[in-house]
Structures are given as C-alpha cells and as structure tokens.
Amino acid sequence: MFGLVEWRGAGERCGVQEKCLGGVRFLAVGIRHGDGLRAAWSLRTAARTLEGYGVTQAVFPRAFSAYERFAARGIVPVDVRPLREAAAAAIARRVMTQQEIAPRRATAALCAARVTRAYAAAAETLAADTRYLQLCTAQGGWELSQALRSRFGVAAPVLRVPEGADIVLCFGDAMETSAARGVVLPLGAASLRVTYGDERAEKCGGEPEQLLAAWYASLALRAEEICVKRVGWT
C-alpha cells in the first residue's frame, strides 16, 4: 500500500487512516505546517507511523520539502519514472508542439540500455507520425527496428548514440547522451517537469504526478489515459 502525507489544519487530528482515491487505497497520515515543535513532531510521528506499517513509497503534499525526514525512515516519494516512460510518446509530442517542431520533419531518438515494453510502445506510437526514429539501445534494438519497418514502413536504425535528433527520450539507465543535440528528456530526472491534464489528481491535494504514478503502478490508470499538458526541463 502507498502512503499519503497530508497537511492537517488546526483542530484536525494527525492520526493514521485509510483513504481510497481513484480506486486505490492509501494509508494517510497528517502533518502540520510551520517550523515549530508541533510541526517537527508531526513529521517525526508521520514517518514513524508509515514505517511501522511497512510503507516505502508515499504521495506527498504539493510544495513539500522535508523529504529527508521520511527518507531517514526508508520512505520516498512514489517513483514517477514508470509513469513518464508509459507516457513517453505523449511527452515527446507535447515537446514538439511547444518547440514548434513538425513531427513529419522530426527525428526522435529513444535511448535505453535495453528495449522494454514502455520503450517499444513509445517507438510504435511515434512511428505513426514521426519522420525518423533512432533506436539507441544495446539490447533488443535490431528486433524492434525490423518490426517497425514491417508494420509502419519506418526505417529506425540502431545506433550507439543519437545523431542529429530533435528529441532524445532517455529511458531507465540510458546510455551516454551528453553529446546529443536537440531536446534531451531524461524521463527519470527531477530536472524534467511534466504537467498532466487529470482533474482528479489536481483536486486531491497531493503532488499530482506522484498520485498519478501511484494509480499507474496500481493498475488504476492505463497508459492511454495519461494526458500530458505541458513539459518543462532545465
């Protein structure tokens, strides 16, 4: 079960309770705003409570910064990389729109140590309307390249590193891309900022991407249901 860390106001108890959001059960704990003793005590108690229930990943509030208090107890934010990798094609297309890059003229490179289900799904989706694809992977690239040529008539060469790509998608432990041109999108990096068009997640109070990642990991959200609204990077 995932944890859910929530701000609690004056008069509200910070005790533990089970909540159901989007069809997924969360173990919710409350914390206080501020830097005083009550706030510090609530952080310590919340982390200890989640640890006691065996929770290792949690959805945290927006603008939360005291992650180290929970990390000390083995509790980290829900991993958003699987969500982003499932939405990799949508992320690439959104960036193309923002950068005014026409897909029919674009070259997209997909970088990974090996081909995964999410990698192959992104390649197949992008093959439908992207001019060139480059498969920068050490394992499984040749087989995927042949499948893309057979199904979509797309030439997708297998390369060691991207060559002149407009968009570079980095999956998992991607190979070296420091010399890549174009927009490099490391899907697991904190430097990437993805905004989604899911109103349910926006209304729940927690960090929307973490909540969506929890839903996706719990099979309550399908890849085709992920709507990417905006992408930012540094």
Short mmCIF file of C-alpha atoms in Angstrom, two decimals:
data_model
loop_
_atom_site.label_atom_id
_atom_site.label_comp_id
_atom_site.label_asym_id
_atom_site.label_seq_id
_atom_site.Cartn_x
_atom_site.Cartn_y
_atom_site.Cartn_z
CA MET A 1 0.00 0.00 0.00
CA PHE A 2 1.17 3.53 -0.75
CA GLY A 3 1.29 6.21 1.90
CA LEU A 4 -0.41 9.58 1.65
CA VAL A 5 1.06 12.51 3.59
CA GLU A 6 -1.43 15.33 4.08
CA TRP A 7 -1.39 18.80 5.59
CA ARG A 8 -3.72 19.00 8.60
CA GLY A 9 -5.06 22.25 9.95
CA ALA A 10 -5.77 23.43 13.49
CA GLY A 11 -8.35 21.22 15.14
CA GLU A 12 -7.67 18.31 12.79
CA ARG A 13 -6.06 15.15 14.12
CA CYS A 14 -2.85 13.91 12.57
CA GLY A 15 -3.61 10.25 13.17
CA VAL A 16 -3.46 7.49 10.59
CA GLN A 17 -6.44 6.50 8.47
CA GLU A 18 -7.10 4.58 5.30
CA LYS A 19 -8.31 6.53 2.27
CA CYS A 20 -9.47 5.47 -1.17
CA LEU A 21 -8.50 7.79 -4.04
CA GLY A 22 -9.19 6.88 -7.64
CA GLY A 23 -9.99 3.32 -6.65
CA VAL A 24 -6.64 2.84 -4.85
CA ARG A 25 -6.23 2.51 -1.08
CA PHE A 26 -3.71 4.77 0.65
CA LEU A 27 -2.53 4.90 4.25
CA ALA A 28 -2.95 8.59 5.11
CA VAL A 29 -1.05 10.45 7.85
CA GLY A 30 -1.24 14.11 8.76
CA ILE A 31 1.47 16.71 9.27
CA ARG A 32 1.42 20.34 10.48
CA HIS A 33 2.55 23.48 8.68
CA GLY A 34 5.40 25.55 10.05
CA ASP A 35 8.80 25.17 11.66
CA GLY A 36 7.75 24.85 15.30
CA LEU A 37 7.85 21.91 17.66
CA ARG A 38 4.35 20.73 16.74
CA ALA A 39 5.26 20.64 13.06
CA ALA A 40 8.51 18.78 13.74
CA TRP A 41 6.72 16.31 16.00
CA SER A 42 4.07 15.66 13.35
CA LEU A 43 6.74 14.94 10.72
CA ARG A 44 8.54 12.53 13.00
CA THR A 45 5.32 10.77 14.01
CA ALA A 46 4.03 10.50 10.44
CA ALA A 47 7.28 8.99 9.19
CA ARG A 48 7.43 6.56 12.09
CA THR A 49 3.81 5.52 11.53
CA LEU A 50 4.29 4.78 7.83
CA GLU A 51 7.45 2.86 8.59
CA GLY A 52 5.56 0.80 11.15
CA TYR A 53 3.00 -0.19 8.52
CA GLY A 54 5.72 -1.20 6.07
CA VAL A 55 5.12 1.69 3.66
CA THR A 56 8.12 2.51 1.48
CA GLN A 57 6.61 4.96 -1.04
CA ALA A 58 4.19 7.80 -0.44
CA VAL A 59 2.40 10.67 -2.13
CA PHE A 60 3.47 13.95 -0.52
CA PRO A 61 1.74 17.35 -0.48
CA ARG A 62 2.47 19.99 -3.07
CA ALA A 63 5.42 22.23 -2.24
CA PHE A 64 6.63 19.76 0.39
CA SER A 65 10.36 19.98 1.08
CA ALA A 66 11.18 17.89 4.17
CA TYR A 67 11.62 14.64 2.25
CA GLU A 68 14.74 13.79 4.23
CA ARG A 69 12.65 13.29 7.38
CA PHE A 70 10.85 10.42 5.67
CA ALA A 71 13.88 9.13 3.76
CA ALA A 72 15.57 8.52 7.10
CA ARG A 73 12.77 6.00 7.75
CA GLY A 74 13.07 4.40 4.31
CA ILE A 75 10.09 6.23 2.81
CA VAL A 76 10.49 8.02 -0.53
CA PRO A 77 8.10 9.69 -2.99
CA VAL A 78 6.29 7.40 -5.41
CA ASP A 79 8.60 6.66 -8.34
CA VAL A 80 7.32 8.70 -11.30
CA ARG A 81 9.66 7.21 -13.89
CA PRO A 82 7.36 4.28 -14.88
CA LEU A 83 4.53 6.79 -15.39
CA ARG A 84 6.70 9.02 -17.54
CA GLU A 85 8.03 6.10 -19.56
CA ALA A 86 4.46 4.94 -20.20
CA ALA A 87 3.68 8.47 -21.42
CA ALA A 88 6.98 8.90 -23.30
CA ALA A 89 5.39 9.31 -26.74
CA ALA A 90 2.89 11.85 -25.39
CA ILE A 91 5.74 13.75 -23.68
CA ALA A 92 7.73 13.82 -26.93
CA ARG A 93 4.74 15.06 -28.92
CA ARG A 94 3.99 17.77 -26.38
CA VAL A 95 7.58 18.99 -26.57
CA MET A 96 7.39 19.02 -30.37
CA THR A 97 4.26 21.17 -30.13
CA GLN A 98 5.87 23.55 -27.62
CA GLN A 99 9.03 23.84 -29.73
CA GLU A 100 7.05 24.12 -32.98
CA ILE A 101 8.70 21.01 -34.43
CA ALA A 102 6.58 19.30 -37.08
CA PRO A 103 6.54 15.53 -36.39
CA ARG A 104 6.70 14.75 -40.12
CA ARG A 105 10.03 16.56 -40.25
CA ALA A 106 11.35 15.45 -36.86
CA THR A 107 13.91 12.91 -35.76
CA ALA A 108 13.28 11.28 -32.39
CA ALA A 109 15.89 9.16 -30.62
CA LEU A 110 14.96 6.64 -27.93
CA CYS A 111 17.84 5.80 -25.60
CA ALA A 112 17.95 2.90 -23.17
CA ALA A 113 20.23 0.10 -22.05
CA ARG A 114 17.67 -2.39 -23.43
CA VAL A 115 14.27 -2.45 -25.06
CA THR A 116 11.41 -2.62 -22.54
CA ARG A 117 7.66 -2.74 -23.02
CA ALA A 118 7.38 1.02 -22.48
CA TYR A 119 10.28 1.68 -24.87
CA ALA A 120 8.71 -0.45 -27.61
CA ALA A 121 5.28 1.13 -27.07
CA ALA A 122 6.75 4.63 -27.41
CA ALA A 123 8.60 3.66 -30.57
CA GLU A 124 5.47 2.17 -32.12
CA THR A 125 3.37 5.22 -31.24
CA LEU A 126 5.92 7.71 -32.57
CA ALA A 127 6.46 5.65 -35.72
CA ALA A 128 2.93 6.53 -36.84
CA ASP A 129 3.71 10.21 -37.46
CA THR A 130 7.40 10.94 -36.82
CA ARG A 131 9.67 11.10 -39.86
CA TYR A 132 12.74 9.42 -38.40
CA LEU A 133 13.35 7.24 -35.35
CA GLN A 134 16.69 6.25 -33.89
CA LEU A 135 16.92 3.29 -31.54
CA CYS A 136 19.89 3.88 -29.26
CA THR A 137 19.95 0.69 -27.27
CA ALA A 138 22.33 -2.22 -26.72
CA GLN A 139 19.72 -4.99 -26.36
CA GLY A 140 16.67 -5.70 -28.49
CA GLY A 141 17.08 -2.82 -30.90
CA TRP A 142 17.53 -4.85 -34.07
CA GLU A 143 14.35 -6.88 -33.50
CA LEU A 144 12.33 -3.73 -32.78
CA SER A 145 13.79 -2.00 -35.84
CA GLN A 146 12.66 -4.87 -38.06
CA ALA A 147 9.18 -4.84 -36.50
CA LEU A 148 8.81 -1.08 -37.09
CA ARG A 149 9.88 -1.45 -40.70
CA SER A 150 7.42 -4.30 -41.25
CA ARG A 151 4.44 -2.67 -39.52
CA PHE A 152 4.90 1.01 -40.30
CA GLY A 153 7.41 1.15 -43.14
CA VAL A 154 9.69 3.23 -40.93
CA ALA A 155 13.46 2.99 -41.11
CA ALA A 156 14.63 3.03 -37.49
CA PRO A 157 18.40 2.46 -37.38
CA VAL A 158 20.03 1.07 -34.26
CA LEU A 159 22.76 3.47 -33.12
CA ARG A 160 25.15 3.73 -30.22
CA VAL A 161 24.30 7.40 -29.56
CA PRO A 162 21.78 9.84 -31.09
CA GLU A 163 22.82 11.58 -34.30
CA GLY A 164 21.22 14.95 -35.01
CA ALA A 165 17.93 14.13 -33.23
CA ASP A 166 15.41 16.86 -32.44
CA ILE A 167 14.05 14.97 -29.41
CA VAL A 168 16.00 12.49 -27.26
CA LEU A 169 13.97 10.32 -24.86
CA CYS A 170 16.06 8.63 -22.16
CA PHE A 171 14.56 5.51 -20.56
CA GLY A 172 15.84 3.81 -17.43
CA ASP A 173 19.61 3.67 -17.22
CA ALA A 174 20.11 5.22 -20.65
CA MET A 175 23.49 5.21 -22.29
CA GLU A 176 25.63 8.33 -22.63
CA THR A 177 23.71 11.22 -24.20
CA SER A 178 25.80 14.20 -23.09
CA ALA A 179 26.85 14.90 -26.69
CA ALA A 180 23.29 14.69 -28.03
CA ARG A 181 21.84 17.69 -29.83
CA GLY A 182 18.23 18.74 -29.62
CA VAL A 183 15.99 18.50 -26.57
CA VAL A 184 17.18 15.77 -24.19
CA LEU A 185 14.42 14.39 -21.94
CA PRO A 186 15.71 12.14 -19.12
CA LEU A 187 12.42 10.57 -18.04
CA GLY A 188 13.60 9.71 -14.53
CA ALA A 189 15.25 13.04 -13.72
CA ALA A 190 13.99 15.66 -11.28
CA SER A 191 15.04 18.31 -13.83
CA LEU A 192 12.10 17.25 -16.01
CA ARG A 193 8.75 18.79 -15.11
CA VAL A 194 5.61 17.18 -16.54
CA THR A 195 2.15 18.65 -16.04
CA TYR A 196 -0.82 16.40 -16.67
CA GLY A 197 -4.42 17.08 -17.64
CA ASP A 198 -6.03 14.91 -14.98
CA GLU A 199 -8.53 16.90 -12.92
CA ARG A 200 -8.91 14.15 -10.32
CA ALA A 201 -5.24 14.33 -9.40
CA GLU A 202 -5.35 18.12 -9.27
CA LYS A 203 -8.20 18.11 -6.77
CA CYS A 204 -6.76 15.56 -4.33
CA GLY A 205 -4.28 17.90 -2.67
CA GLY A 206 -1.18 15.78 -3.10
CA GLU A 207 1.57 16.15 -5.67
CA PRO A 208 -0.36 15.29 -8.88
CA GLU A 209 2.42 13.40 -10.65
CA GLN A 210 3.13 11.26 -7.59
CA LEU A 211 -0.56 10.44 -7.28
CA LEU A 212 -0.83 9.53 -10.96
CA ALA A 213 2.27 7.35 -10.60
CA ALA A 214 0.64 5.53 -7.68
CA TRP A 215 -2.52 4.96 -9.73
CA TYR A 216 -0.49 3.72 -12.68
CA ALA A 217 1.55 1.35 -10.51
CA SER A 218 -1.69 0.03 -9.00
CA LEU A 219 -3.22 -0.59 -12.47
CA ALA A 220 -5.92 2.02 -11.80
CA LEU A 221 -4.61 4.17 -14.66
CA ARG A 222 -3.81 2.91 -18.16
CA ALA A 223 -1.06 4.30 -20.35
CA GLU A 224 -3.54 5.51 -22.97
CA GLU A 225 -5.38 7.50 -20.27
CA ILE A 226 -2.35 9.63 -19.39
CA CYS A 227 -2.80 13.16 -20.73
CA VAL A 228 0.31 15.33 -20.91
CA LYS A 229 -0.46 19.05 -20.72
CA ARG A 230 2.96 20.66 -20.55
CA VAL A 231 6.63 19.67 -20.30
CA GLY A 232 9.42 21.76 -18.81
CA TRP A 233 13.11 21.00 -18.30
CA THR A 234 16.31 22.55 -17.07
#
